[in-house]
PDB file of C-alpha atoms in Angstrom:
ATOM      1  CA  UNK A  27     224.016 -20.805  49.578  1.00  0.00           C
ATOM      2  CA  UNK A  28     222.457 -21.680  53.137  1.00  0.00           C
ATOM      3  CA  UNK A  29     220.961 -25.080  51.890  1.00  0.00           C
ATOM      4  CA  UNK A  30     224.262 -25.778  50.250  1.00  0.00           C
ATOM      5  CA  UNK A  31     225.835 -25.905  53.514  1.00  0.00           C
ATOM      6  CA  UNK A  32     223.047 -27.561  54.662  1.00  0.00           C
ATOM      7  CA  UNK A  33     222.762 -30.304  53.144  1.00  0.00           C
ATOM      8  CA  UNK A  34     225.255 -32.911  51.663  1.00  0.00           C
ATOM      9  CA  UNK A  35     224.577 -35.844  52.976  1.00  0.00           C
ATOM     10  CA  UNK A  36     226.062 -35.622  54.909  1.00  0.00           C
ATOM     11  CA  UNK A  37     226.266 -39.151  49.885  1.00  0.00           C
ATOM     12  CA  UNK A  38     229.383 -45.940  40.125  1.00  0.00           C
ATOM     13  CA  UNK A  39     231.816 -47.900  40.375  1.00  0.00           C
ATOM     14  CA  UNK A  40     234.622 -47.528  37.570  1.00  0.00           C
ATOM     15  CA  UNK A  41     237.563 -49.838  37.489  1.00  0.00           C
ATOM     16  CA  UNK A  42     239.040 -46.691  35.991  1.00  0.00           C
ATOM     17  CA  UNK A  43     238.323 -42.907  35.815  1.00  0.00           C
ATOM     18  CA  UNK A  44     236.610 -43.002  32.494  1.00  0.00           C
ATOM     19  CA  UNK A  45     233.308 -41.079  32.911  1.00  0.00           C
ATOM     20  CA  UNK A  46     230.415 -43.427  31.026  1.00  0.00           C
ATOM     21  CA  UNK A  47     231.088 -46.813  31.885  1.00  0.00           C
ATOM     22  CA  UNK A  48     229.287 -48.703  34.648  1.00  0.00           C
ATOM     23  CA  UNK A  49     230.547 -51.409  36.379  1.00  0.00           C
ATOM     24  CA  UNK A  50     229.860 -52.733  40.101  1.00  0.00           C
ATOM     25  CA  UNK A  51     229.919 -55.982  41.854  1.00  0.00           C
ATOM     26  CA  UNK A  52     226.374 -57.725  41.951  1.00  0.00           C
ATOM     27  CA  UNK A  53     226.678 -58.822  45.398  1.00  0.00           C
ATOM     28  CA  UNK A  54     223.754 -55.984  46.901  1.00  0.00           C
ATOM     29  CA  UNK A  55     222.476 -58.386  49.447  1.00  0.00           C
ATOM     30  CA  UNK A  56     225.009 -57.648  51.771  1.00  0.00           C
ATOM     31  CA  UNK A  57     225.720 -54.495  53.503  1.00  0.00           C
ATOM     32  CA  UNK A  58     229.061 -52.640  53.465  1.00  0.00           C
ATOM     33  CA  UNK A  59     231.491 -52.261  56.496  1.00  0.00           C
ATOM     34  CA  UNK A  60     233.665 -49.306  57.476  1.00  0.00           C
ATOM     35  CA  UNK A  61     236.391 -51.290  56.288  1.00  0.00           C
ATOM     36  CA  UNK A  62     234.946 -52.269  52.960  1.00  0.00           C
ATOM     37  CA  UNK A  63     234.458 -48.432  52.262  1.00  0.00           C
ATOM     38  CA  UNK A  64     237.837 -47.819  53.330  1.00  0.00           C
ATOM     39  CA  UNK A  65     239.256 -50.079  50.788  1.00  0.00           C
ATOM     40  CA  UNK A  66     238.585 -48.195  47.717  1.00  0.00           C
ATOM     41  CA  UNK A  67     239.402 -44.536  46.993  1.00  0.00           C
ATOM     42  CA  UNK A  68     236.766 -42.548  45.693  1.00  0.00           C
ATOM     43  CA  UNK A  69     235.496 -38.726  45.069  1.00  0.00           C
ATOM     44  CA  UNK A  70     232.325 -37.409  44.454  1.00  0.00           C
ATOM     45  CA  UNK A  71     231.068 -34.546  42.858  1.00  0.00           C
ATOM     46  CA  UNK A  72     227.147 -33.405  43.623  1.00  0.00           C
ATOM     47  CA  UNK A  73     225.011 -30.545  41.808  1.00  0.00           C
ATOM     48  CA  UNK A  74     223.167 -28.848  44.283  1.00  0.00           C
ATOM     49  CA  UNK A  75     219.675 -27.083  42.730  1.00  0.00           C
ATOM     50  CA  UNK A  76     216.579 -25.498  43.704  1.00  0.00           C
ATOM     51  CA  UNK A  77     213.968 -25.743  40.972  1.00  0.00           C
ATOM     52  CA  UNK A  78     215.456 -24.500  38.105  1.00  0.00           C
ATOM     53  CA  UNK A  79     218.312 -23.030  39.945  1.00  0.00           C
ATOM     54  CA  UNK A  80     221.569 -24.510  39.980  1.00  0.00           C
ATOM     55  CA  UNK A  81     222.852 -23.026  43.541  1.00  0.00           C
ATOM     56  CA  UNK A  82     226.217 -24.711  43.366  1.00  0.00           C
ATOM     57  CA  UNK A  83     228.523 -27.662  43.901  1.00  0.00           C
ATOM     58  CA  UNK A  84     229.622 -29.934  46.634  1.00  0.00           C
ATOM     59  CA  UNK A  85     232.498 -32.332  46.535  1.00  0.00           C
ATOM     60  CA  UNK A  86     233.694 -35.083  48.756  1.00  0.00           C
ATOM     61  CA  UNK A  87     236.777 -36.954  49.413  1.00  0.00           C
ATOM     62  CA  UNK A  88     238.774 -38.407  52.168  1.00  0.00           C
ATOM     63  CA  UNK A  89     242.604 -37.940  52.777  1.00  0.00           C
ATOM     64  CA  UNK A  90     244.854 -39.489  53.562  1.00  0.00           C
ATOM     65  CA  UNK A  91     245.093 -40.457  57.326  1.00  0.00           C
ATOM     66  CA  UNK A  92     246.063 -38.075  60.077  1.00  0.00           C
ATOM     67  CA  UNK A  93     247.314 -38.226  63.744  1.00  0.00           C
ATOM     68  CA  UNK A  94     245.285 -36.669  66.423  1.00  0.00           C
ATOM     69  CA  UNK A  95     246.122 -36.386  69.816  1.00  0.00           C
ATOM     70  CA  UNK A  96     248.495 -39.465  69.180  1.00  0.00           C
ATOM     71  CA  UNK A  97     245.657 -41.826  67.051  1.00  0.00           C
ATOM     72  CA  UNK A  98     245.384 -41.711  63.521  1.00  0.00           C
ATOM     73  CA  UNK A  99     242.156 -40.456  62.609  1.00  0.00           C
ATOM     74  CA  UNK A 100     240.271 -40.749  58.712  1.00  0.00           C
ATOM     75  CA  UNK A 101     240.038 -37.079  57.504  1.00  0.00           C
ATOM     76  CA  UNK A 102     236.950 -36.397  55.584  1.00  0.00           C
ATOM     77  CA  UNK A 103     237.023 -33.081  53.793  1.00  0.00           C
ATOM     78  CA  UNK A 104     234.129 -31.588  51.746  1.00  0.00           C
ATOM     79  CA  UNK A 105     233.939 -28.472  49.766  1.00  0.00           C
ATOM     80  CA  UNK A 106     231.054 -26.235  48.913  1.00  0.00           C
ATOM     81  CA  UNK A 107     231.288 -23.583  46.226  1.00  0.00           C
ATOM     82  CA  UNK A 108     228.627 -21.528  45.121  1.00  0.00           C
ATOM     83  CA  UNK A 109     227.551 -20.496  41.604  1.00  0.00           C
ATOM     84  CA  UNK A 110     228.592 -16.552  41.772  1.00  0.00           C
ATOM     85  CA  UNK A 111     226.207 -16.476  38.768  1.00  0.00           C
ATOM     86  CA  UNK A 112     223.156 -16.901  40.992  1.00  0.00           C
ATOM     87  CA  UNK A 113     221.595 -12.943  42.111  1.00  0.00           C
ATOM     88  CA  UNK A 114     222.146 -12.534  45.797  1.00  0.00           C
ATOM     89  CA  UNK A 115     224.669 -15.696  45.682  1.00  0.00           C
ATOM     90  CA  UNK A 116     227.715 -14.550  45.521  1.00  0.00           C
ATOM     91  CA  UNK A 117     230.997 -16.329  45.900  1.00  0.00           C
ATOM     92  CA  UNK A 118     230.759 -19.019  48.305  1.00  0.00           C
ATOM     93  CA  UNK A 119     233.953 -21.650  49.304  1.00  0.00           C
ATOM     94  CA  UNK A 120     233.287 -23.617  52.444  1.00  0.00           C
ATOM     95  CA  UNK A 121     235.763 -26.423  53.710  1.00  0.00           C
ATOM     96  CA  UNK A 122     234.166 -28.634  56.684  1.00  0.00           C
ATOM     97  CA  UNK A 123     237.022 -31.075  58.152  1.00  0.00           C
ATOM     98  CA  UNK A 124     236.088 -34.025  60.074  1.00  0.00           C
ATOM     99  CA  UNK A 125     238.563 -35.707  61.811  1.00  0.00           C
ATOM    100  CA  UNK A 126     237.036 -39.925  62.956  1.00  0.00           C
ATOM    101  CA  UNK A 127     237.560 -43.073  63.623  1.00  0.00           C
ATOM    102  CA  UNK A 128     235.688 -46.308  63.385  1.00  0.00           C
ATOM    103  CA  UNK A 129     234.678 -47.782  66.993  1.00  0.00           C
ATOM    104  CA  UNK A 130     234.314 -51.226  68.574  1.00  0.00           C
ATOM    105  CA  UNK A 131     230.367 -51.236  66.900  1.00  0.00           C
ATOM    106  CA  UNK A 132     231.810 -50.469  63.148  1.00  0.00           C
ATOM    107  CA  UNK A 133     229.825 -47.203  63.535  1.00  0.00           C
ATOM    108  CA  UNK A 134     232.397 -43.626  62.326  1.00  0.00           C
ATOM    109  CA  UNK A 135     232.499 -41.165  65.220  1.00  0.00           C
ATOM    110  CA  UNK A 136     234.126 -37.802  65.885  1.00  0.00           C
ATOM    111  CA  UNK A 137     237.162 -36.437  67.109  1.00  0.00           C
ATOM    112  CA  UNK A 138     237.814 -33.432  65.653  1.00  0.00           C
ATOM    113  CA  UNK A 139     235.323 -31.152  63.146  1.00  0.00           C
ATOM    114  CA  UNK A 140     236.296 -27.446  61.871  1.00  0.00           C
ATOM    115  CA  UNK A 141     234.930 -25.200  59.417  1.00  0.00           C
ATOM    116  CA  UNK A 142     236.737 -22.841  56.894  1.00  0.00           C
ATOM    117  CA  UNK A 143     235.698 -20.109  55.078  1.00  0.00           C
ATOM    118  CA  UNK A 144     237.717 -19.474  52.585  1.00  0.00           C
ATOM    119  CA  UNK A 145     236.254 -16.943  50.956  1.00  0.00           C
ATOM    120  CA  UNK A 146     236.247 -14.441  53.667  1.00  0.00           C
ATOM    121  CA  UNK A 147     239.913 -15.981  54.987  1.00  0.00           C
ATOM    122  CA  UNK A 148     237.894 -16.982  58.000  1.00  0.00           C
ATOM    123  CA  UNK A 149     239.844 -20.552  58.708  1.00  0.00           C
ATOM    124  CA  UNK A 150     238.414 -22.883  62.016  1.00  0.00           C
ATOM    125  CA  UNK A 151     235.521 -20.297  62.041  1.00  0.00           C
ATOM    126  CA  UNK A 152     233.486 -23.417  63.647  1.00  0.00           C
ATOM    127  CA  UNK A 153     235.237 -26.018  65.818  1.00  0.00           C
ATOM    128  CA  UNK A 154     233.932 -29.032  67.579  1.00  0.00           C
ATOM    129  CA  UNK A 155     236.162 -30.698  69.585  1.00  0.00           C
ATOM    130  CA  UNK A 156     235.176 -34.374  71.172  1.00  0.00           C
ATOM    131  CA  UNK A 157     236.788 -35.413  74.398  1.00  0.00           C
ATOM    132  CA  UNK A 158     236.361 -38.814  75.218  1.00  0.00           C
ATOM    133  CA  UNK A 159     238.223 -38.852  77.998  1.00  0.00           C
ATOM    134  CA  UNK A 160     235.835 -36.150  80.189  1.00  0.00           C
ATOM    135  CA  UNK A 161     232.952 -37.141  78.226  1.00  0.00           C
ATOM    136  CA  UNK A 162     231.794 -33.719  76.910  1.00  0.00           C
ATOM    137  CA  UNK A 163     232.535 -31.790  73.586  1.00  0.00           C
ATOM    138  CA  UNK A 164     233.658 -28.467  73.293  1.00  0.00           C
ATOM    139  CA  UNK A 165     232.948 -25.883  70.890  1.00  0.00           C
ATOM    140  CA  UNK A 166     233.359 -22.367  69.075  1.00  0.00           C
ATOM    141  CA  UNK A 167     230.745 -21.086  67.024  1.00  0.00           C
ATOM    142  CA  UNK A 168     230.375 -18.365  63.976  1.00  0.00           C
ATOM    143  CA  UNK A 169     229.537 -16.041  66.405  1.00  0.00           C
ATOM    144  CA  UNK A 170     232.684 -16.549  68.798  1.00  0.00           C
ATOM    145  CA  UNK A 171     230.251 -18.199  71.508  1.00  0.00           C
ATOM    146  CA  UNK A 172     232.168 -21.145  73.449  1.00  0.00           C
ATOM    147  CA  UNK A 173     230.225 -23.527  75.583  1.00  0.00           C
ATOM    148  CA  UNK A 174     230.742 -27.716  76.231  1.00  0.00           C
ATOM    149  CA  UNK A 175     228.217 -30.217  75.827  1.00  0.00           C
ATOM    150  CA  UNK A 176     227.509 -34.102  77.436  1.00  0.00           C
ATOM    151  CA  UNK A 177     228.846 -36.162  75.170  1.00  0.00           C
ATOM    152  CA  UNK A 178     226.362 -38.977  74.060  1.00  0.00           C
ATOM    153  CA  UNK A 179     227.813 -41.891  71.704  1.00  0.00           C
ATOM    154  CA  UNK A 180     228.068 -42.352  68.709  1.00  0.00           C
ATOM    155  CA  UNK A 181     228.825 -38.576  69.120  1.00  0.00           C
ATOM    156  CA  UNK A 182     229.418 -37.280  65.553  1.00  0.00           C
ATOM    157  CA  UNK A 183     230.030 -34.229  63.833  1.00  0.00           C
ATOM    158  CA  UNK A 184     227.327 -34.835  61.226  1.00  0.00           C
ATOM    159  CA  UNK A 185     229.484 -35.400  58.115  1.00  0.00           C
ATOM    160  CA  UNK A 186     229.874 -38.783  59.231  1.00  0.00           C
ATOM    161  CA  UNK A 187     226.609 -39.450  58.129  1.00  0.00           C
ATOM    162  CA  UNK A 188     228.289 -39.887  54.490  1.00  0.00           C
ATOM    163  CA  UNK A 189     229.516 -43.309  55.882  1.00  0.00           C
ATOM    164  CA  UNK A 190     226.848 -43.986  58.598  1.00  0.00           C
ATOM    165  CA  UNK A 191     223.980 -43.934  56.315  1.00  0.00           C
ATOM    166  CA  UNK A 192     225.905 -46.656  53.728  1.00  0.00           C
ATOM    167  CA  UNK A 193     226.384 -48.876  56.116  1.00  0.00           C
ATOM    168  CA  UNK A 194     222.461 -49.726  56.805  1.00  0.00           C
ATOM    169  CA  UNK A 195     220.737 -48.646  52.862  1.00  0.00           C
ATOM    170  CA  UNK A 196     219.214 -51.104  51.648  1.00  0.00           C
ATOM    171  CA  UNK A 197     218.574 -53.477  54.960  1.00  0.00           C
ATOM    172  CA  UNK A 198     215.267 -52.639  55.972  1.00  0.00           C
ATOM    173  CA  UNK A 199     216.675 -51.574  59.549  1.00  0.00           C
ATOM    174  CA  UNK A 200     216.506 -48.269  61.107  1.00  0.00           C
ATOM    175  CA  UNK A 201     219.152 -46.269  62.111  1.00  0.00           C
ATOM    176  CA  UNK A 202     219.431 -43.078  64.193  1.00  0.00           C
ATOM    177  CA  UNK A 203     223.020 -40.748  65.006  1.00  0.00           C
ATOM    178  CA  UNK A 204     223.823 -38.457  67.324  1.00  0.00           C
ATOM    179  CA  UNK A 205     224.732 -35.091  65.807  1.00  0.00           C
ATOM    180  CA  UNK A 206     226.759 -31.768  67.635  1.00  0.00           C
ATOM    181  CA  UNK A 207     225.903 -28.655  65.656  1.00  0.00           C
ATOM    182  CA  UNK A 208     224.687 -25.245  66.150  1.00  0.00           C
ATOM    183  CA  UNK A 209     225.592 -25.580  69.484  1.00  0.00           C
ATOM    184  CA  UNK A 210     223.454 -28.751  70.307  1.00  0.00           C
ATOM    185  CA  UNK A 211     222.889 -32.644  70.432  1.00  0.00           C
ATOM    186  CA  UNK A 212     220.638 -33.712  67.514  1.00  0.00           C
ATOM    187  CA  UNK A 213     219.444 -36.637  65.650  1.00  0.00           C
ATOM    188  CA  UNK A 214     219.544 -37.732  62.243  1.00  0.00           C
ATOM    189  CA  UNK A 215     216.884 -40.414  61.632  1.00  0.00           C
ATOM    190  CA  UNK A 216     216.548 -43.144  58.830  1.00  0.00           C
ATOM    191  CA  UNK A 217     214.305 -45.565  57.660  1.00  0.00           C
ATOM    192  CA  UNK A 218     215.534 -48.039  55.051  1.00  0.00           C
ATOM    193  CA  UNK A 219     214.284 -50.222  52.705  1.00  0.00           C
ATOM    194  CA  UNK A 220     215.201 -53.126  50.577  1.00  0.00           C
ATOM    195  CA  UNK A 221     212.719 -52.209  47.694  1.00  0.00           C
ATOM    196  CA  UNK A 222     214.836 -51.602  44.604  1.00  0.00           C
ATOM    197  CA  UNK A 223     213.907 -48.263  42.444  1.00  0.00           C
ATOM    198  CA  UNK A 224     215.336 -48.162  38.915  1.00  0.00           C
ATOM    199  CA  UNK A 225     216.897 -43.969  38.497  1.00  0.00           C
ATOM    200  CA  UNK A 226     218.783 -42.723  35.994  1.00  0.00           C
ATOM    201  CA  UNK A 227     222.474 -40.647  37.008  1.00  0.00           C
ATOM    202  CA  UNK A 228     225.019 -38.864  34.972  1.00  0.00           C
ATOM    203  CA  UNK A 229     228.204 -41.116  36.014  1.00  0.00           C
ATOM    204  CA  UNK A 230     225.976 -44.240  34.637  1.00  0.00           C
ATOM    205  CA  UNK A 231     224.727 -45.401  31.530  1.00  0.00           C
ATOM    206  CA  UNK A 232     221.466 -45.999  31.694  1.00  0.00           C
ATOM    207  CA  UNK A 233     218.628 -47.010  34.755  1.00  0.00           C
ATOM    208  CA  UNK A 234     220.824 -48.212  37.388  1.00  0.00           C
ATOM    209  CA  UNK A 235     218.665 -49.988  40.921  1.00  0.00           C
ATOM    210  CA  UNK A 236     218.625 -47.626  43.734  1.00  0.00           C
ATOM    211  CA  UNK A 237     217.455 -47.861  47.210  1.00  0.00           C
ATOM    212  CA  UNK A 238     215.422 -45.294  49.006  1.00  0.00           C
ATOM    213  CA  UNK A 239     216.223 -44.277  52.613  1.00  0.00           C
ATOM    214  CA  UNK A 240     213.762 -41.427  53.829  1.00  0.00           C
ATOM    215  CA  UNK A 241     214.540 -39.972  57.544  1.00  0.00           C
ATOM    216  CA  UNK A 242     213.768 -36.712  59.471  1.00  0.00           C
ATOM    217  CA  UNK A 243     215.907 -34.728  61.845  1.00  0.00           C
ATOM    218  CA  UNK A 244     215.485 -33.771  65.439  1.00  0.00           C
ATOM    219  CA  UNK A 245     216.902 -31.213  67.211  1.00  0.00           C
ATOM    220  CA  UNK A 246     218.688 -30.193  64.264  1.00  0.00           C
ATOM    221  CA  UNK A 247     219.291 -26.765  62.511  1.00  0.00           C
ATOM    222  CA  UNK A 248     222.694 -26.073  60.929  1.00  0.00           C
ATOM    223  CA  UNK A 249     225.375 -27.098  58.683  1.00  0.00           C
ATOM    224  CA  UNK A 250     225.304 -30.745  57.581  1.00  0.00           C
ATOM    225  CA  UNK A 251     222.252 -30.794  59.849  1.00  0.00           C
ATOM    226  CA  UNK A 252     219.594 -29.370  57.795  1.00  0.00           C
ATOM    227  CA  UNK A 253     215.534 -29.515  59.653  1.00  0.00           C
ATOM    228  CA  UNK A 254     213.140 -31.625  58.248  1.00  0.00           C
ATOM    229  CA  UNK A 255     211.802 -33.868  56.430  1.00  0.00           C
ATOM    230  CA  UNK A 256     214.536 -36.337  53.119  1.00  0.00           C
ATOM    231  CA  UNK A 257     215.082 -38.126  50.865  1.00  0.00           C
ATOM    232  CA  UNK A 258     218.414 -40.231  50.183  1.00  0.00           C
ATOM    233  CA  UNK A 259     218.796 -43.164  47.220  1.00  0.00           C
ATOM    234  CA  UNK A 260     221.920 -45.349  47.181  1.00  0.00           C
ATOM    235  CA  UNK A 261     223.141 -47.454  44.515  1.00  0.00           C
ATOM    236  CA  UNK A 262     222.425 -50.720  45.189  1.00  0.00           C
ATOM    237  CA  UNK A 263     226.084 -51.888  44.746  1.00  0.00           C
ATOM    238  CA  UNK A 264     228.299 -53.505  47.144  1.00  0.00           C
ATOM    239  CA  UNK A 265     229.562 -49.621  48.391  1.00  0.00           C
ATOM    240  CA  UNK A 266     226.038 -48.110  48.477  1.00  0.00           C
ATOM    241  CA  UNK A 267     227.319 -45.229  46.836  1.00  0.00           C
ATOM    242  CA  UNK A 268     225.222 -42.238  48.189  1.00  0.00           C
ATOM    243  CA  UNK A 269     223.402 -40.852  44.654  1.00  0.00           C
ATOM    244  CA  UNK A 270     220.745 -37.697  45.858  1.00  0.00           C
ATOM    245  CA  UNK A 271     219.429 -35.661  48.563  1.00  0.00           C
ATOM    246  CA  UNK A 272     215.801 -34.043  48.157  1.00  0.00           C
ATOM    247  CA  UNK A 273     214.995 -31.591  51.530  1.00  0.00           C
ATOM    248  CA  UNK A 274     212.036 -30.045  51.096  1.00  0.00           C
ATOM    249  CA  UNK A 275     212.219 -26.526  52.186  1.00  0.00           C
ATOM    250  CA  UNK A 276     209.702 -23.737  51.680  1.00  0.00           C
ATOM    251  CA  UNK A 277     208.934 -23.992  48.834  1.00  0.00           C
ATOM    252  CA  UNK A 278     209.792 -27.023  46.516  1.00  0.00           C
ATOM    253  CA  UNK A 279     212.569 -29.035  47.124  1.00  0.00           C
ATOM    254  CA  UNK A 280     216.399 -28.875  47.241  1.00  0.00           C
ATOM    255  CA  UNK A 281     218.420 -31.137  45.329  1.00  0.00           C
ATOM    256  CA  UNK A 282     221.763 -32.418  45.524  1.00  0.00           C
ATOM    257  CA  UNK A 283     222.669 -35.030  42.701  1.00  0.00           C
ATOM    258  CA  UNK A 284     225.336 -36.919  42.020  1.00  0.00           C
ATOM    259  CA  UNK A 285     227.434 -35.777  38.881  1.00  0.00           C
ATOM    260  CA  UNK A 286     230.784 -37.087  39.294  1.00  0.00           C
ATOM    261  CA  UNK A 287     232.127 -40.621  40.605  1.00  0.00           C
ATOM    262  CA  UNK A 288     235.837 -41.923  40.828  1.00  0.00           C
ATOM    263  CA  UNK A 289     237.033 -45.118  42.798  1.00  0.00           C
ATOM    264  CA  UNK A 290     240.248 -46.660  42.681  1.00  0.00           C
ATOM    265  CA  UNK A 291     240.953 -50.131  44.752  1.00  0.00           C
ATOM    266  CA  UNK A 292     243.612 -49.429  47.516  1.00  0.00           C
TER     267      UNK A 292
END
C-alpha cells in the first residue's frame, strides 16, 4: 500500500461518458495551459500493480472551487484504496487534498495540502500549510512533529505535479518543481520529449500516440514524492492526458495505469 501512496503522478477524450470510443482534437503541437485544463471536467481512474499484483486503485478529480483565506483556490482531491484481497494489504482509504492556484508564470502552486485517513478515522493526519505572506510553510506530520520551512517558489504540495507535468509533455523542454513533503524541500525532475510512442490503454480503442517524459527525484521520500528513478507517457492530445507511471523499486517495477477517463466541456 506504501507505493500506492507513493506514487500517482502526481497523471481519452470522450465527448460523452461512453467507455470505448476515442475521440481528441489533433492539434498535439501545442502545449496545454492551466486554463485549457481547467476548461473541461474530467476524472480518472488508475490501476496500481506490482508484477502480477494488483495493489489497488487511485482516482483523481478536481472540485469544485473553494475559498481560502479569502481567494478561491482549485481543490484537487485524490483517493487511494487498497485491494483488501492482497496478504499483508489490508484495507487502505487515503484522501490527499490540495488546495492551489495558478500564478503570474501559468505554473499551479500550493496553498493548502492535508491528508485523511479514512480508514483509521484519522482526518488532516498530514497538513502543509503555505504562507506567502512570511515566506515559509508550516507543517504537521504522521507522527505529530510540527516544524516550518523557507518557502522556495513554485512551492507545491506535490499533487500538483498532475497539472505541472501536462503543461511541458511533449515539448522537448525540461522542467523541475519544488516539492514540501516528509518534512522537506524536494525536487521532481523531468525530461520531455517530442518523439511519439504508439501504446495501447483500456479507455481507447486501439494504439493511441503517447509521449514519454522520464525524470528522477531529489530530496524526495514520501507521499506523492516517491525516490527514484520514472517513467510517465501522456496522450498526445491537446490535454496531455497523464496515461502511466512505472517507478522502479526493489525489485521490478510499480505500475499505475490508466483505466478510466471522463471529460465533459465546462
Amino acid at each position: 500500500m506504501k507505493y500506492i501512496s507513493l506514487l500517482f503522478l502526481g497523471w481519452f477524450f470522450l465527448s460523452s461518458n461512453a467507455s470505448g470510443q476515442h475521440s481528441y482534437p489533433n492539434n498535439s503541437a501545442d502545449q496545454p495551459t492551466m486554463e485549457d485544463l481547467f476548461s473541461v471536467k474530467e476524472t480518472f481512474r488508475y490501476e496500481v500493480k506490482y508484477g502480477f499484483l494488483k495493489l489497488g486503485w487511485v482516482e483523481v478529480e478536481l472540485l469544485s472551487d473553494t475559498l481560502y483565506n479569502g481567494t478561491l483556490n482549485k481543490h484537487l482531491v485524490t483517493t487511494i484504496r487498497s485491494n483488501s484481497r492482497i496478504p499483508l494489504v489490508g484495507k487502505e482509504l487515503d484522501l490527499f487534498h490540495s488546495l492551489f492556484f495558478v500564478n503570474e508564470s501559468g505554473i499551479p502552486v500550493s496553498s493548502y495540502y492535508w491528508k485523511d485517513n479514512v480508514d483509521e478515522e484519522k482526518f488532516k493526519e498530514i497538513v502543509y500549510e503555505f504562507d506567502r505572506t512570511e515566506n515559509v510553510v508550516r507543517y504537521k506530520e504522521e507522527d505529530d512533529t510540527r516544524d516550518t520551512l523557507d518557502l522556495v517558489e513554485p512551492a507545491t504540495s506535490g499533487q500538483e505535479i498532475f497539472y505541472f507535468s501536462r503543461l511541458f509533455a511533449g515539448s522537448d523542454r525540461n522542467s523541475r518543481l519544488p516539492v514540501y513533503v516528509t518534512k522537506k524541500l524536494g525536487y521532481i525532475n523531468m525530461t520531455n520529449s517530442s518523439n511519439i510512442e504508439m501504446r495501447n490503454y483500456a479507455p481507447f480503442d486501439g494504439e493511441v500516440e503517447t509521449y514519454l517524459s522520464q525524470g528522477s527525484t531529489e530530496n524526495i521520500d514520501g507521499p506523492f514524492g516517491f525516490s527514484g528513478d520514472f517513467r510517465t507517457w501522456f496522450l498526445a492530445d491537446d490535454l496531455r492526458i497523464p496515461l502511466e507511471a512505472r517507478v522502479k523499486v526493489l525489485f521490478g517495477n510499480t505500475i499505475v495505469r490508466l483505466i478510466e477517463y471522463s471529460r465533459k466541456d465546462l
